[in-house]
Each structure stands twice: as structure tokens, then as C-alpha cells.
Amino acid sequence: CRVNLFAAFLTPLLASAAKVVARETKPPTLTRLDVFADKLAGRAFAFLAAFGIVEPGLIRAALLRVFLLVTVYVTYRVTAWALYSLFPSVVEWCLMSVPTVTVELAPLESSDSMPAGSASQSKDLALSDPKRPGKIQCWDPSTGCRLGEVAAMTEKEVYAAVAVAKAAQPDWAQTTYRQRRMVLRTIQKYIVNNIETICRVCSRDSGKPKVDALLGEVMTTCEKIRCINSNGEEWLQKSYRPTGPLMVHKTAYVEYVPLGVLGVIAPWNYPFHNMLNHVISGLFSGNAVVSKVSEHTSWSSSYFTRIVRAALVANGHNPDIVQTITGFGEAGAALVSCPDVDKIIFTEPVS
């Protein structure tokens, strides 16, 4: 469809341009270029020639040579840009198909209705249960219905998850920007095809209306992917710096390289976007990402993690570069203090 739209837009434009060129232009000749040189010289050159400073013939010849050199240079740069930038982009965005992934859904993720036998409710929505140590109890804040439970990970389990991500990161750092864009495009394709499910899971875990999940989570995540795919490679290119006249034989630049493992402390209010936000930028910059999600919205993190991992597997990459940590303060403290984590991204209030 994208190729057809591109052709439908470009074909009449090129046809119109060809007609105009055929009707109004002729192949350049030395005579026409000579006239152009005379006009370009103008009165200033005529003034100089009147005083015998320069000869008009030399002016015309010099301008003609300059014009021809500029024409050749511009043609070369346009051709190089088309071959090395435009053509690969057209191939990537119009001709390369994006994989379609399927993520298995749990009953509460796939339906708005509560399955029979799972409608237990609570008024206090307690996250811990003395009868279930090592587990986080998950609730729907809007209805008080129990969603299930997830592991409250210990320091040892957090360190193990970070070690897995660290082991997978060097191979991911060697991938090209085109490969990383394809992973993000695969995630975006799944999001667009499963908006209802993602909004349902966000709404059920955080208590927000579905329309709020659509506007605040789905749309913002898709825009983040679009922005990173469009600009990320340019943003990560070498940034050159002036060296000064005494160091003119030197070249100075700032080079952006992957950090390694990013640790993310994600808040509860936008469980989908706050988690994928840093996964998107972290993966594109060649890093592994380990996200500690809020204990208040841990139930949905399993589904969101499966989306990212499915996109990685569909494109032939190791899904271990993305890890999710669930737990209470102990798990967050373990992630922050882990020696294998190279950078911490923190988006919760310090209190």
C-alpha cells in the first residue's frame, strides 16, 4: 500500500516536470552559458573593464568555468545523496516488509469481562499478603477486582536478571541502525493492530479510562517510535568540534557509544508508555534495558515485556536484552546499587 501511494504521488509529479522541461528548456550550449556569464558580470565588471583593469573576455571565460565547476559539484552531491541516503531510505521504508508478531494473552488481558471465579474484591487493595510471601497482589483500582499476583523479586534475582541483560548487550550493540529501526517498527505495528487490548490492560491495571490510555499511552508511544526512527541515527552521529588555528592538523569530535545496561525506575501512572519510553530509546542507542516497574502496576508489565521480546525474536535478535523487575523497594534498591548497571533513569518523586 505504501509503495502504491508513493508511486501514485510521484508519477504525475515527474510527468508534469518532464513536460515543463521538454517544452521550456533546451540543452545548454556554450553560447547560452556565455550570455549568462555576461549577465552575471553586470555593471561592476563593465566598470572595471572601462578602466582597463580586466578584459571582458577573461571575465566571461572565468565565470563560465566557475559555473561549470559548480554545476558538476552540485550534480555530484545530489547523485551521491540519492544513492547513499534517499535510495536506501526508499528501500527500507517502502519495500522492506515489517514482521507481524503474535503475543499470547491471558484471560484478563483478552476480554473486558471478568472470567468466572476471578471476581474476588478488596476494599484496601493490599499489595502484600502474609499468606503469599514473595508475591505482589495485583488489583484493578477502579473495581477492586483481583488481577493475580507477580513475584516480588529479591536482590539476588535482580542481579541475575541484570547479568542476563549484560551478557546479551554486546551483540545488540553491533547491530545497525536499520536493524534497530525494524525492531521498533515491528513494535509499532503490533501496537497499531492491538490498540484495544493495550488500552484494556492499561485501564485494568491503573484504573484509568480507556480513552486516557489511548491518548496518554498508545499515541505517545507511537510518536516516540516515529521520532526515534526518523531522527535517532542523525542524533547519534559524531559531533565535530573546532580545534583552533594551532591545531588545524587535528580533528576533534564527540562520539556517542552504547553505555551498556540501563536501569529504569518506572512510575505507575502510565504503565505502558513509562516502560516502553526508555526501552525504545535504550534499544535504539545499542543498550540493554532493565526496567523496575511500580508495584502498583506490575500485572501489566508481563504483557508489555512480551510485546518487546516478540519483536526482537521476530527480527532474529536475543530477547534477553530487555528485562523487567517486579517487586517492592528492595527490588528497586537492588537495581540502583547493582554494579552491572551503567546508568539509572529515575522518574518518580524522591519522597
Coordinates of N, CA and C in Angstrom, one line a residue, residues 52-263:
G52 N 40.1 49.5 -17.9 CA 41.2 48.7 -18.4 C 41.8 47.8 -17.3
I53 N 41.0 47.6 -16.2 CA 41.6 46.7 -15.1 C 41.5 45.3 -15.5
V54 N 40.4 44.8 -16.1 CA 40.3 43.5 -16.6 C 39.7 43.5 -18.0
E55 N 39.8 42.4 -18.7 CA 39.2 42.3 -20.1 C 37.9 41.6 -20.0
P56 N 36.9 42.0 -20.7 CA 35.6 41.3 -20.7 C 35.7 39.9 -21.1
G57 N 36.5 39.5 -22.1 CA 36.7 38.1 -22.5 C 37.1 37.2 -21.3
L58 N 38.1 37.7 -20.6 CA 38.6 37.0 -19.4 C 37.5 36.8 -18.4
I59 N 36.7 37.8 -18.2 CA 35.6 37.7 -17.2 C 34.6 36.6 -17.6
R60 N 34.3 36.6 -18.9 CA 33.3 35.6 -19.4 C 33.9 34.2 -19.2
A61 N 35.1 34.1 -19.6 CA 35.7 32.7 -19.5 C 35.9 32.2 -18.1
A62 N 36.2 33.1 -17.2 CA 36.4 32.7 -15.8 C 35.0 32.3 -15.2
L63 N 34.0 33.2 -15.5 CA 32.6 32.9 -14.9 C 32.1 31.6 -15.5
L64 N 32.4 31.3 -16.8 CA 31.9 30.1 -17.4 C 32.6 28.9 -16.7
R65 N 33.8 29.0 -16.4 CA 34.5 27.9 -15.8 C 33.9 27.6 -14.4
V66 N 33.7 28.7 -13.7 CA 33.2 28.6 -12.3 C 31.8 28.0 -12.4
F67 N 31.0 28.5 -13.3 CA 29.6 27.9 -13.4 C 29.6 26.4 -13.7
L68 N 30.5 26.0 -14.6 CA 30.6 24.6 -15.0 C 31.1 23.8 -13.8
L69 N 32.0 24.3 -13.0 CA 32.5 23.6 -11.9 C 31.4 23.4 -10.8
V70 N 30.7 24.5 -10.6 CA 29.6 24.5 -9.6 C 28.5 23.5 -10.0
T71 N 28.2 23.5 -11.3 CA 27.2 22.5 -11.9 C 27.7 21.1 -11.7
V72 N 28.9 20.8 -12.0 CA 29.4 19.4 -11.8 C 29.4 19.0 -10.3
Y73 N 29.8 20.0 -9.4 CA 29.8 19.7 -8.0 C 28.4 19.4 -7.4
V74 N 27.5 20.3 -7.8 CA 26.1 20.1 -7.3 C 25.5 18.8 -7.9
T75 N 25.8 18.4 -9.1 CA 25.3 17.2 -9.7 C 25.9 16.0 -8.9
Y76 N 27.2 16.1 -8.6 CA 27.8 15.0 -7.9 C 27.2 14.8 -6.5
R77 N 27.0 15.9 -5.8 CA 26.4 15.8 -4.4 C 25.0 15.3 -4.4
V78 N 24.2 15.8 -5.4 CA 22.8 15.3 -5.5 C 22.8 13.8 -5.8
T79 N 23.6 13.4 -6.7 CA 23.7 12.0 -7.1 C 24.2 11.1 -5.9
A80 N 25.2 11.6 -5.2 CA 25.7 10.9 -4.0 C 24.6 10.8 -2.9
W81 N 23.9 11.9 -2.7 CA 22.8 11.8 -1.7 C 21.7 10.9 -2.1
A82 N 21.4 10.8 -3.4 CA 20.3 9.9 -3.9 C 20.7 8.5 -3.7
L83 N 22.0 8.2 -4.0 CA 22.5 6.8 -3.9 C 22.7 6.3 -2.5
Y84 N 23.2 7.2 -1.6 CA 23.6 6.7 -0.3 C 22.6 7.1 0.8
S85 N 21.7 7.9 0.5 CA 20.7 8.3 1.5 C 19.3 8.1 1.1
L86 N 18.9 8.7 0.0 CA 17.5 8.6 -0.5 C 17.1 7.2 -0.9
F87 N 17.9 6.6 -1.7 CA 17.6 5.2 -2.2 C 17.5 4.2 -1.1
P88 N 18.5 4.1 -0.2 CA 18.3 3.2 0.9 C 17.1 3.4 1.8
S89 N 16.8 4.7 2.0 CA 15.6 5.0 2.8 C 14.3 4.5 2.1
V90 N 14.3 4.8 0.8 CA 13.1 4.3 0.0 C 13.0 2.8 0.1
V91 N 14.1 2.1 -0.1 CA 14.1 0.6 0.0 C 13.6 0.2 1.4
E92 N 14.2 0.8 2.5 CA 13.8 0.4 3.8 C 12.4 0.7 4.2
W93 N 11.9 1.9 3.8 CA 10.5 2.2 4.3 C 9.4 1.8 3.4
C94 N 9.7 1.6 2.1 CA 8.7 1.2 1.1 C 8.7 -0.2 0.7
L95 N 9.9 -0.8 0.7 CA 10.0 -2.2 0.1 C 10.2 -3.3 1.1
M96 N 10.8 -3.0 2.2 CA 11.0 -4.0 3.3 C 9.8 -4.2 4.1
S97 N 9.3 -5.4 4.2 CA 8.1 -5.7 5.0 C 8.5 -5.8 6.4
V98 N 7.5 -5.3 7.3 CA 7.7 -5.4 8.7 C 7.1 -6.6 9.3
P99 N 7.8 -7.4 10.1 CA 7.2 -8.7 10.6 C 6.0 -8.4 11.4
T100 N 5.1 -9.4 11.4 CA 3.9 -9.3 12.2 C 4.1 -10.3 13.4
V101 N 3.9 -9.9 14.6 CA 4.1 -10.7 15.7 C 2.8 -11.0 16.4
T102 N 2.7 -12.1 17.1 CA 1.6 -12.5 17.9 C 2.0 -12.8 19.3
V103 N 1.3 -12.2 20.2 CA 1.6 -12.3 21.7 C 0.4 -13.0 22.3
E104 N 0.8 -14.1 23.0 CA -0.3 -14.8 23.7 C -0.8 -14.0 24.9
L105 N -2.2 -14.0 25.0 CA -2.8 -13.2 26.0 C -3.4 -14.1 27.1
A106 N -3.4 -13.6 28.3 CA -4.1 -14.2 29.5 C -5.6 -13.8 29.4
P107 N -6.4 -14.6 30.1 CA -7.9 -14.3 30.0 C -8.2 -12.9 30.4
L108 N -7.6 -12.3 31.4 CA -7.9 -11.0 31.9 C -7.4 -9.9 30.9
E109 N -6.4 -10.3 30.1 CA -5.9 -9.4 29.1 C -6.7 -9.3 27.8
S110 N -7.4 -10.4 27.5 CA -8.1 -10.5 26.2 C -9.5 -10.2 26.2
S111 N -10.1 -10.0 27.4 CA -11.5 -9.7 27.5 C -11.8 -8.6 28.5
D112 N -12.9 -7.8 28.2 CA -13.3 -6.8 29.2 C -14.1 -7.4 30.4
S113 N -14.6 -8.6 30.2 CA -15.4 -9.2 31.3 C -14.5 -10.0 32.2
M114 N -14.8 -10.2 33.4 CA -14.0 -10.9 34.4 C -14.4 -12.4 34.2
P115 N -13.4 -13.3 34.1 CA -13.6 -14.7 34.0 C -14.3 -15.2 35.3
A116 N -15.1 -16.3 35.1 CA -15.8 -16.9 36.3 C -14.8 -17.3 37.3
G117 N -15.1 -17.0 38.6 CA -14.2 -17.4 39.7 C -13.1 -16.4 40.0
S118 N -13.0 -15.3 39.2 CA -11.9 -14.4 39.5 C -12.3 -13.0 39.9
A119 N -13.6 -13.0 40.4 CA -14.2 -11.7 40.8 C -14.0 -11.4 42.2
S120 N -13.0 -11.9 42.9 CA -12.8 -11.6 44.3 C -12.4 -10.1 44.4
Q121 N -12.9 -9.4 45.4 CA -12.7 -8.0 45.5 C -12.1 -7.6 46.9
S122 N -11.5 -6.4 46.9 CA -10.9 -6.0 48.2 C -11.1 -4.5 48.2
K123 N -11.3 -4.0 49.4 CA -11.5 -2.5 49.6 C -10.2 -1.8 49.9
D124 N -9.3 -2.5 50.5 CA -8.0 -1.9 50.9 C -6.9 -2.1 49.8
L125 N -7.1 -3.0 48.8 CA -6.2 -3.3 47.7 C -4.8 -3.5 48.2
A126 N -4.6 -4.4 49.2 CA -3.3 -4.6 49.8 C -2.4 -5.3 48.8
L127 N -1.2 -4.8 48.7 CA -0.3 -5.3 47.8 C 0.5 -6.6 48.3
S128 N 0.5 -6.7 49.6 CA 1.2 -7.9 50.1 C 0.2 -8.7 50.9
D129 N 0.4 -10.0 50.9 CA -0.5 -11.0 51.6 C 0.4 -11.9 52.5
P130 N 0.2 -11.9 53.8 CA 1.1 -12.7 54.7 C 1.0 -14.2 54.3
K131 N -0.1 -14.6 53.7 CA -0.2 -16.0 53.3 C 0.6 -16.3 52.0
R132 N 1.0 -15.2 51.3 CA 1.7 -15.4 50.0 C 3.0 -14.5 50.0
P133 N 3.9 -15.0 50.8 CA 5.2 -14.2 50.9 C 5.9 -14.3 49.5
G134 N 6.6 -13.2 49.2 CA 7.4 -13.2 48.0 C 6.5 -12.9 46.8
K135 N 5.3 -12.4 47.0 CA 4.4 -12.1 45.9 C 3.8 -10.7 46.1
I136 N 3.5 -10.1 44.9 CA 2.7 -8.8 44.9 C 1.3 -9.1 44.5
Q137 N 0.4 -8.7 45.2 CA -1.0 -8.9 44.9 C -1.5 -7.7 44.0
C138 N -2.1 -8.1 42.8 CA -2.4 -7.1 41.8 C -3.9 -6.9 41.8
W139 N -4.3 -5.6 41.8 CA -5.8 -5.3 41.8 C -6.1 -4.3 40.7
D140 N -7.4 -4.3 40.3 CA -7.9 -3.3 39.5 C -8.4 -2.2 40.3
P141 N -7.8 -1.0 40.4 CA -8.2 0.1 41.3 C -9.6 0.6 41.0
S142 N -10.1 0.5 39.8 CA -11.4 1.0 39.5 C -12.6 0.1 40.0
T143 N -12.3 -1.2 40.1 CA -13.4 -2.1 40.5 C -13.0 -2.8 41.8
G144 N -11.8 -2.9 42.2 CA -11.4 -3.6 43.4 C -11.2 -5.1 43.1
C145 N -11.3 -5.5 41.8 CA -11.2 -6.9 41.5 C -9.7 -7.4 41.5
R146 N -9.5 -8.6 41.9 CA -8.1 -9.1 42.0 C -7.7 -9.6 40.6
L147 N -6.5 -9.1 40.1 CA -6.0 -9.5 38.8 C -5.1 -10.7 38.8
G148 N -4.4 -10.9 40.0 CA -3.5 -12.0 40.1 C -2.3 -11.6 41.0
E149 N -1.2 -12.2 40.8 CA 0.0 -11.9 41.6 C 1.2 -12.1 40.7
V150 N 2.3 -11.3 41.1 CA 3.6 -11.4 40.4 C 4.6 -11.5 41.5
A151 N 5.8 -11.9 41.1 CA 6.9 -12.1 42.0 C 7.4 -10.8 42.6
A152 N 7.7 -10.8 43.9 CA 8.4 -9.7 44.5 C 9.9 -10.1 44.5
M153 N 10.6 -9.7 43.5 CA 12.0 -10.2 43.3 C 12.9 -9.7 44.4
T154 N 13.8 -10.6 44.8 CA 14.9 -10.3 45.8 C 16.1 -9.7 45.1
E155 N 17.0 -9.3 45.9 CA 18.3 -8.7 45.4 C 19.0 -9.7 44.5
K156 N 19.0 -10.9 44.9 CA 19.7 -11.9 44.1 C 19.1 -12.1 42.7
E157 N 17.7 -12.1 42.7 CA 17.0 -12.3 41.4 C 17.2 -11.1 40.5
V158 N 17.3 -9.9 41.1 CA 17.5 -8.7 40.3 C 18.9 -8.7 39.7
Y159 N 19.9 -9.1 40.5 CA 21.3 -9.1 40.0 C 21.4 -10.2 38.9
A160 N 20.6 -11.3 39.0 CA 20.7 -12.3 38.0 C 20.0 -11.8 36.7
A161 N 18.9 -11.1 36.8 CA 18.3 -10.5 35.6 C 19.2 -9.5 34.9
V162 N 19.9 -8.7 35.7 CA 20.8 -7.7 35.1 C 22.0 -8.4 34.4
A163 N 22.5 -9.5 35.0 CA 23.6 -10.2 34.4 C 23.2 -10.8 33.0
V164 N 21.9 -11.3 32.9 CA 21.5 -11.8 31.7 C 21.4 -10.7 30.6
A165 N 20.9 -9.6 31.0 CA 20.9 -8.5 30.0 C 22.3 -8.0 29.6
K166 N 23.2 -8.0 30.6 CA 24.5 -7.5 30.3 C 25.2 -8.5 29.3
A167 N 25.0 -9.8 29.4 CA 25.6 -10.8 28.5 C 25.1 -10.6 27.1
A168 N 23.8 -10.2 27.0 CA 23.2 -10.1 25.6 C 23.5 -8.7 25.0
Q169 N 24.0 -7.7 25.7 CA 24.1 -6.4 25.2 C 25.2 -6.2 24.1
P170 N 26.4 -6.9 24.3 CA 27.5 -6.7 23.2 C 27.0 -7.0 21.8
D171 N 26.3 -8.1 21.7 CA 25.8 -8.5 20.3 C 24.8 -7.5 19.8
W172 N 24.0 -7.0 20.7 CA 23.0 -6.0 20.3 C 23.7 -4.7 19.9
A173 N 24.7 -4.3 20.6 CA 25.4 -3.1 20.3 C 26.1 -3.1 18.9
Q174 N 26.3 -4.3 18.3 CA 26.9 -4.4 17.0 C 25.8 -4.3 15.8
T175 N 24.5 -4.2 16.2 CA 23.5 -4.2 15.1 C 23.5 -2.8 14.5
T176 N 23.0 -2.7 13.3 CA 22.9 -1.5 12.5 C 21.7 -0.7 12.9
Y177 N 21.7 0.6 12.6 CA 20.5 1.4 12.9 C 19.3 0.9 12.1
R178 N 19.5 0.4 10.9 CA 18.4 -0.2 10.1 C 17.8 -1.3 10.9
Q179 N 18.6 -2.2 11.4 CA 18.1 -3.3 12.2 C 17.3 -2.9 13.4
R180 N 17.8 -1.9 14.1 CA 17.1 -1.4 15.3 C 15.8 -0.7 14.9
R181 N 15.8 0.0 13.8 CA 14.6 0.6 13.3 C 13.5 -0.4 13.0
M182 N 13.9 -1.5 12.4 CA 13.0 -2.6 12.1 C 12.4 -3.2 13.4
V183 N 13.1 -3.3 14.4 CA 12.6 -3.8 15.7 C 11.5 -2.8 16.2
L184 N 11.8 -1.6 16.2 CA 10.9 -0.6 16.7 C 9.6 -0.5 15.8
R185 N 9.8 -0.7 14.5 CA 8.7 -0.7 13.5 C 7.8 -1.9 13.8
T186 N 8.4 -3.0 14.2 CA 7.7 -4.2 14.5 C 6.8 -4.0 15.7
I187 N 7.4 -3.3 16.7 CA 6.7 -3.0 18.0 C 5.5 -2.1 17.6
Q188 N 5.8 -1.0 16.8 CA 4.7 -0.1 16.5 C 3.6 -0.8 15.7
K189 N 4.0 -1.7 14.8 CA 2.9 -2.4 14.0 C 2.0 -3.2 15.0
Y190 N 2.6 -3.8 16.0 CA 1.8 -4.6 16.9 C 0.9 -3.6 17.7
I191 N 1.4 -2.5 18.1 CA 0.6 -1.5 18.9 C -0.6 -1.1 18.1
V192 N -0.3 -0.7 16.8 CA -1.4 -0.2 16.0 C -2.5 -1.3 15.8
N193 N -2.1 -2.5 15.7 CA -3.0 -3.6 15.4 C -3.7 -4.1 16.7
N194 N -3.2 -3.7 17.8 CA -3.8 -4.2 19.1 C -4.1 -3.1 20.1
I195 N -4.6 -2.0 19.6 CA -4.9 -0.8 20.4 C -5.9 -1.1 21.5
E196 N -6.9 -1.8 21.2 CA -8.0 -2.2 22.1 C -7.4 -3.0 23.3
T197 N -6.6 -4.0 23.0 CA -6.0 -4.8 24.1 C -5.1 -4.0 25.0
I198 N -4.2 -3.2 24.4 CA -3.3 -2.4 25.2 C -4.0 -1.5 26.1
C199 N -5.1 -0.8 25.6 CA -5.8 0.1 26.4 C -6.6 -0.6 27.5
R200 N -7.1 -1.8 27.2 CA -7.7 -2.6 28.2 C -6.8 -2.9 29.4
V201 N -5.6 -3.4 29.0 CA -4.6 -3.8 30.1 C -4.2 -2.6 30.9
C202 N -3.9 -1.5 30.2 CA -3.6 -0.2 30.9 C -4.7 0.2 31.9
S203 N -5.9 0.2 31.4 CA -7.0 0.6 32.2 C -7.3 -0.3 33.4
R204 N -7.1 -1.6 33.1 CA -7.4 -2.5 34.2 C -6.3 -2.5 35.3
D205 N -5.1 -2.2 35.0 CA -4.0 -2.2 35.9 C -3.9 -0.9 36.7
S206 N -4.2 0.2 36.0 CA -4.0 1.6 36.6 C -5.3 2.2 37.0
G207 N -6.5 1.7 36.5 CA -7.8 2.3 36.9 C -8.2 3.4 36.0
K208 N -7.4 3.8 35.0 CA -7.8 4.9 34.1 C -8.8 4.5 33.1
P209 N -9.5 5.5 32.5 CA -10.4 5.1 31.4 C -9.6 4.7 30.2
K210 N -10.3 4.0 29.3 CA -9.6 3.5 28.1 C -9.2 4.7 27.2
V211 N -10.0 5.7 27.1 CA -9.6 6.9 26.3 C -8.4 7.6 26.8
D212 N -8.2 7.6 28.1 CA -7.0 8.1 28.7 C -5.8 7.3 28.3
A213 N -5.9 6.0 28.3 CA -4.9 5.1 27.9 C -4.5 5.3 26.4
L214 N -5.6 5.5 25.6 CA -5.3 5.7 24.1 C -4.5 7.0 23.9
L215 N -4.9 8.1 24.5 CA -4.3 9.4 24.3 C -2.9 9.5 25.0
G216 N -2.9 9.0 26.2 CA -1.7 9.2 27.0 C -0.6 8.1 26.9
E217 N -1.0 6.9 26.4 CA -0.1 5.8 26.4 C 0.2 5.3 24.9
V218 N -0.9 5.0 24.2 CA -0.7 4.4 22.9 C -0.2 5.5 21.9
M219 N -0.8 6.7 21.8 CA -0.4 7.7 20.9 C 1.0 8.2 21.2
T220 N 1.3 8.4 22.5 CA 2.6 9.0 22.8 C 3.7 7.9 22.5
T221 N 3.4 6.7 22.7 CA 4.4 5.6 22.5 C 4.7 5.5 21.0
C222 N 3.6 5.6 20.2 CA 3.8 5.5 18.7 C 4.6 6.7 18.2
E223 N 4.3 7.9 18.8 CA 5.0 9.1 18.4 C 6.5 9.0 18.8
K224 N 6.8 8.4 20.0 CA 8.2 8.2 20.4 C 8.9 7.3 19.4
I225 N 8.3 6.3 19.0 CA 8.9 5.4 18.0 C 9.1 6.1 16.7
R226 N 8.1 6.9 16.2 CA 8.3 7.6 15.0 C 9.5 8.6 15.1
C227 N 9.5 9.3 16.2 CA 10.6 10.4 16.4 C 12.0 9.7 16.4
I228 N 12.1 8.6 17.1 CA 13.4 8.0 17.2 C 13.8 7.4 15.9
N229 N 12.9 6.7 15.2 CA 13.2 6.2 13.9 C 13.6 7.2 12.9
S230 N 13.0 8.4 13.0 CA 13.2 9.5 12.0 C 14.5 10.2 12.3
N231 N 14.8 10.4 13.6 CA 15.9 11.3 13.9 C 17.1 10.6 14.7
G232 N 16.8 9.4 15.2 CA 17.8 8.8 16.1 C 19.2 8.6 15.5
E233 N 19.2 8.1 14.3 CA 20.5 7.9 13.7 C 21.3 9.2 13.5
E234 N 20.6 10.2 13.1 CA 21.3 11.6 13.0 C 21.8 12.1 14.3
W235 N 20.9 11.9 15.4 CA 21.3 12.4 16.7 C 22.5 11.7 17.2
L236 N 22.8 10.4 16.8 CA 23.9 9.6 17.4 C 25.1 9.7 16.5
Q237 N 25.1 10.5 15.5 CA 26.3 10.6 14.7 C 27.4 11.4 15.4
K238 N 28.6 11.3 14.9 CA 29.7 12.1 15.5 C 29.4 13.6 15.4
S239 N 29.7 14.3 16.5 CA 29.5 15.7 16.6 C 30.9 16.4 16.6
Y240 N 31.3 17.1 15.5 CA 32.6 17.6 15.4 C 32.8 18.9 16.1
R241 N 34.0 19.2 16.6 CA 34.3 20.4 17.3 C 35.4 21.1 16.7
P242 N 35.5 22.5 16.7 CA 36.6 23.2 16.2 C 37.9 23.0 17.0
T243 N 39.0 23.0 16.3 CA 40.3 22.7 17.0 C 41.2 24.0 17.2
G244 N 40.8 25.0 16.5 CA 41.7 26.2 16.6 C 42.8 26.2 15.6
P245 N 43.4 27.4 15.3 CA 44.4 27.5 14.2 C 45.6 26.8 14.5
L246 N 46.0 26.6 15.8 CA 47.3 26.0 16.1 C 47.2 24.4 16.0
M247 N 45.9 23.9 16.0 CA 45.7 22.5 15.9 C 44.9 22.2 14.6
V248 N 45.2 22.9 13.6 CA 44.4 22.7 12.4 C 44.7 21.3 11.8
H249 N 45.8 20.7 12.1 CA 46.0 19.3 11.6 C 45.3 18.2 12.4
K250 N 44.6 18.6 13.4 CA 43.9 17.7 14.3 C 42.4 17.7 14.0
T251 N 41.7 16.6 14.3 CA 40.2 16.5 14.2 C 39.7 16.2 15.6
A252 N 38.7 16.9 16.0 CA 38.1 16.7 17.3 C 36.6 16.5 17.2
Y253 N 36.1 15.5 17.8 CA 34.7 15.2 17.8 C 34.2 14.5 19.0
V254 N 32.9 14.5 19.2 CA 32.3 13.8 20.3 C 31.6 12.6 19.7
E255 N 31.9 11.4 20.2 CA 31.3 10.2 19.6 C 30.4 9.5 20.7
Y256 N 29.2 9.1 20.2 CA 28.2 8.6 21.1 C 28.2 7.0 21.0
V257 N 28.5 6.4 22.1 CA 28.6 4.9 22.1 C 27.7 4.3 23.1
P258 N 27.2 3.1 23.0 CA 26.3 2.5 24.0 C 26.9 2.4 25.3
L259 N 26.1 2.7 26.4 CA 26.6 2.7 27.7 C 26.7 1.3 28.3
G260 N 25.8 0.4 27.9 CA 25.8 -1.0 28.4 C 24.4 -1.4 28.9
V261 N 24.2 -1.3 30.2 CA 22.9 -1.7 30.7 C 22.2 -0.5 31.4
L262 N 21.0 -0.2 30.9 CA 20.2 0.9 31.5 C 19.3 0.4 32.6
G263 N 19.3 1.0 33.7 CA 18.3 0.6 34.8 C 17.2 1.7 34.8

